[in-house]
Amino acid sequence: MANHMQLNFQDASSPIMEELLQFHDHALMVALAICSLVLYLLTIMLTQKLSSSTVDAQAIELIWTILPAAVLVALALPSLRILYMMDEINQPDLTLKAIGHQWYWTYEYTDFKDLTFDSYMTPTTELPLGHFRLLEVDHRMIVPTGSTIRIIVTADDVLHSWAVPSLGVKTDAIPGRLNQTSFLTPRPGVYYGQCSEICGANHSFMPIVVEAVPLANFESWSSLTSS
């Protein structure tokens, strides 16, 4: 999760988030190269004596036409690749339904019978020692590691947004509509998120906690919870 004075993104906890971080760094390098070139040209113009002699401009016109097009292609191709990767959901191992309410989440494990629960923020007065204020919940969403998880997101009242930054997931919850996304966690861990759509007075008090556990632990938890 994020730390105080953190300037960069959270550590990636899914393959999609790793791709997004790499594209972010790639785009920054392109922007740095453009800024450096513009700064160099400005410096030359301010420090060198300008000449009014006629120069054949065909070469320079060709360069400033092709170079921006090449830059756009260098940004567009990896961006489209990641967009298609984020939309592609092939044979998920587990499907969950996240329903947004004012102001809590309901999780339904559609592959199991009667495995549904509400997830409320843990009040500060009941917060265990070492847990995070305004981020901890009474019932975490438990998922197995190394499995493709499909999340179907909707809302019961107003607009919400199911977002977990370290997993690279952010999907709007719209009443009367089903949106879907997916993620995969390669290692165990606890990942925190929050509703990212202003949904009323207590918008900042409906956190999201995803706990990834080994498959054996998940099977034990699901059998105990659904029984």
Short mmCIF file of N, CA and C in Angstrom, two decimals, residues 10 98 105 107 135 151 153 160-173 181 191-197 206-210:
data_model
loop_
_atom_site.label_atom_id
_atom_site.label_comp_id
_atom_site.label_asym_id
_atom_site.label_seq_id
_atom_site.Cartn_x
_atom_site.Cartn_y
_atom_site.Cartn_z
N GLN A 10 2.29 2.46 -6.24
CA GLN A 10 2.47 1.33 -5.35
C GLN A 10 3.17 0.19 -6.10
N ALA A 98 -19.17 -7.99 -7.15
CA ALA A 98 -19.03 -6.92 -6.16
C ALA A 98 -20.15 -5.92 -6.38
N TRP A 105 -19.68 -2.69 0.66
CA TRP A 105 -19.64 -3.59 -0.49
C TRP A 105 -20.24 -4.94 -0.13
N TYR A 107 -20.13 -8.94 -1.50
CA TYR A 107 -19.39 -9.85 -2.37
C TYR A 107 -20.14 -11.17 -2.48
N LEU A 135 -9.02 1.91 6.26
CA LEU A 135 -8.75 0.98 5.16
C LEU A 135 -9.14 -0.45 5.49
N ILE A 151 -14.06 -10.25 -11.81
CA ILE A 151 -14.91 -9.46 -10.92
C ILE A 151 -16.03 -8.82 -11.74
N VAL A 153 -18.90 -6.17 -11.52
CA VAL A 153 -19.12 -5.02 -10.64
C VAL A 153 -20.43 -4.33 -11.02
N HIS A 160 -20.66 3.92 -7.95
CA HIS A 160 -19.49 3.62 -7.15
C HIS A 160 -18.37 3.22 -8.11
N SER A 161 -17.20 2.92 -7.56
CA SER A 161 -16.09 2.46 -8.37
C SER A 161 -15.22 1.53 -7.54
N TRP A 162 -15.03 0.32 -8.03
CA TRP A 162 -14.25 -0.71 -7.32
C TRP A 162 -12.80 -0.61 -7.81
N ALA A 163 -11.92 -0.14 -6.94
CA ALA A 163 -10.55 0.15 -7.36
C ALA A 163 -9.55 -0.38 -6.34
N VAL A 164 -8.55 -1.11 -6.84
CA VAL A 164 -7.41 -1.58 -6.03
C VAL A 164 -6.14 -1.23 -6.81
N PRO A 165 -5.44 -0.15 -6.46
CA PRO A 165 -4.33 0.34 -7.28
C PRO A 165 -3.21 -0.67 -7.50
N SER A 166 -2.81 -1.41 -6.46
CA SER A 166 -1.68 -2.31 -6.61
C SER A 166 -1.98 -3.49 -7.53
N LEU A 167 -3.26 -3.76 -7.78
CA LEU A 167 -3.65 -4.82 -8.70
C LEU A 167 -3.94 -4.29 -10.10
N GLY A 168 -3.90 -2.98 -10.27
CA GLY A 168 -4.20 -2.39 -11.57
C GLY A 168 -5.65 -2.52 -11.97
N VAL A 169 -6.56 -2.43 -10.99
CA VAL A 169 -7.98 -2.64 -11.23
C VAL A 169 -8.76 -1.40 -10.83
N LYS A 170 -9.63 -0.94 -11.70
CA LYS A 170 -10.55 0.17 -11.39
C LYS A 170 -11.73 0.05 -12.34
N THR A 171 -12.89 -0.29 -11.79
CA THR A 171 -14.09 -0.52 -12.61
C THR A 171 -15.27 0.20 -11.98
N ASP A 172 -16.01 0.94 -12.78
CA ASP A 172 -17.17 1.67 -12.29
C ASP A 172 -18.30 0.70 -11.96
N ALA A 173 -18.99 0.98 -10.86
CA ALA A 173 -20.18 0.23 -10.44
C ALA A 173 -21.39 1.09 -10.74
N THR A 181 -14.06 -7.02 -14.89
CA THR A 181 -12.61 -6.89 -15.02
C THR A 181 -12.00 -8.15 -14.42
N TYR A 191 -4.16 -6.48 -0.16
CA TYR A 191 -4.15 -5.33 -1.06
C TYR A 191 -5.35 -4.44 -0.75
N TYR A 192 -5.07 -3.14 -0.61
CA TYR A 192 -6.09 -2.19 -0.16
C TYR A 192 -6.52 -1.28 -1.31
N GLY A 193 -7.80 -0.94 -1.29
CA GLY A 193 -8.35 0.00 -2.25
C GLY A 193 -9.52 0.75 -1.62
N GLN A 194 -10.11 1.63 -2.38
CA GLN A 194 -11.25 2.41 -1.91
C GLN A 194 -12.20 2.67 -3.07
N CYS A 195 -13.42 3.05 -2.73
CA CYS A 195 -14.36 3.50 -3.75
C CYS A 195 -13.80 4.76 -4.39
N SER A 196 -13.73 4.78 -5.72
CA SER A 196 -13.10 5.90 -6.43
C SER A 196 -14.11 6.73 -7.20
N GLU A 197 -15.35 6.72 -6.77
CA GLU A 197 -16.40 7.55 -7.36
C GLU A 197 -17.16 8.22 -6.23
N MET A 206 -15.77 3.59 2.56
CA MET A 206 -16.12 2.26 2.04
C MET A 206 -14.89 1.65 1.36
N PRO A 207 -13.93 1.21 2.18
CA PRO A 207 -12.68 0.65 1.63
C PRO A 207 -12.88 -0.74 1.04
N ILE A 208 -11.85 -1.18 0.34
CA ILE A 208 -11.82 -2.50 -0.29
C ILE A 208 -10.54 -3.19 0.16
N VAL A 209 -10.67 -4.43 0.63
CA VAL A 209 -9.50 -5.21 1.05
C VAL A 209 -9.56 -6.57 0.36
N VAL A 210 -8.53 -6.85 -0.44
CA VAL A 210 -8.41 -8.14 -1.13
C VAL A 210 -7.25 -8.90 -0.49
#
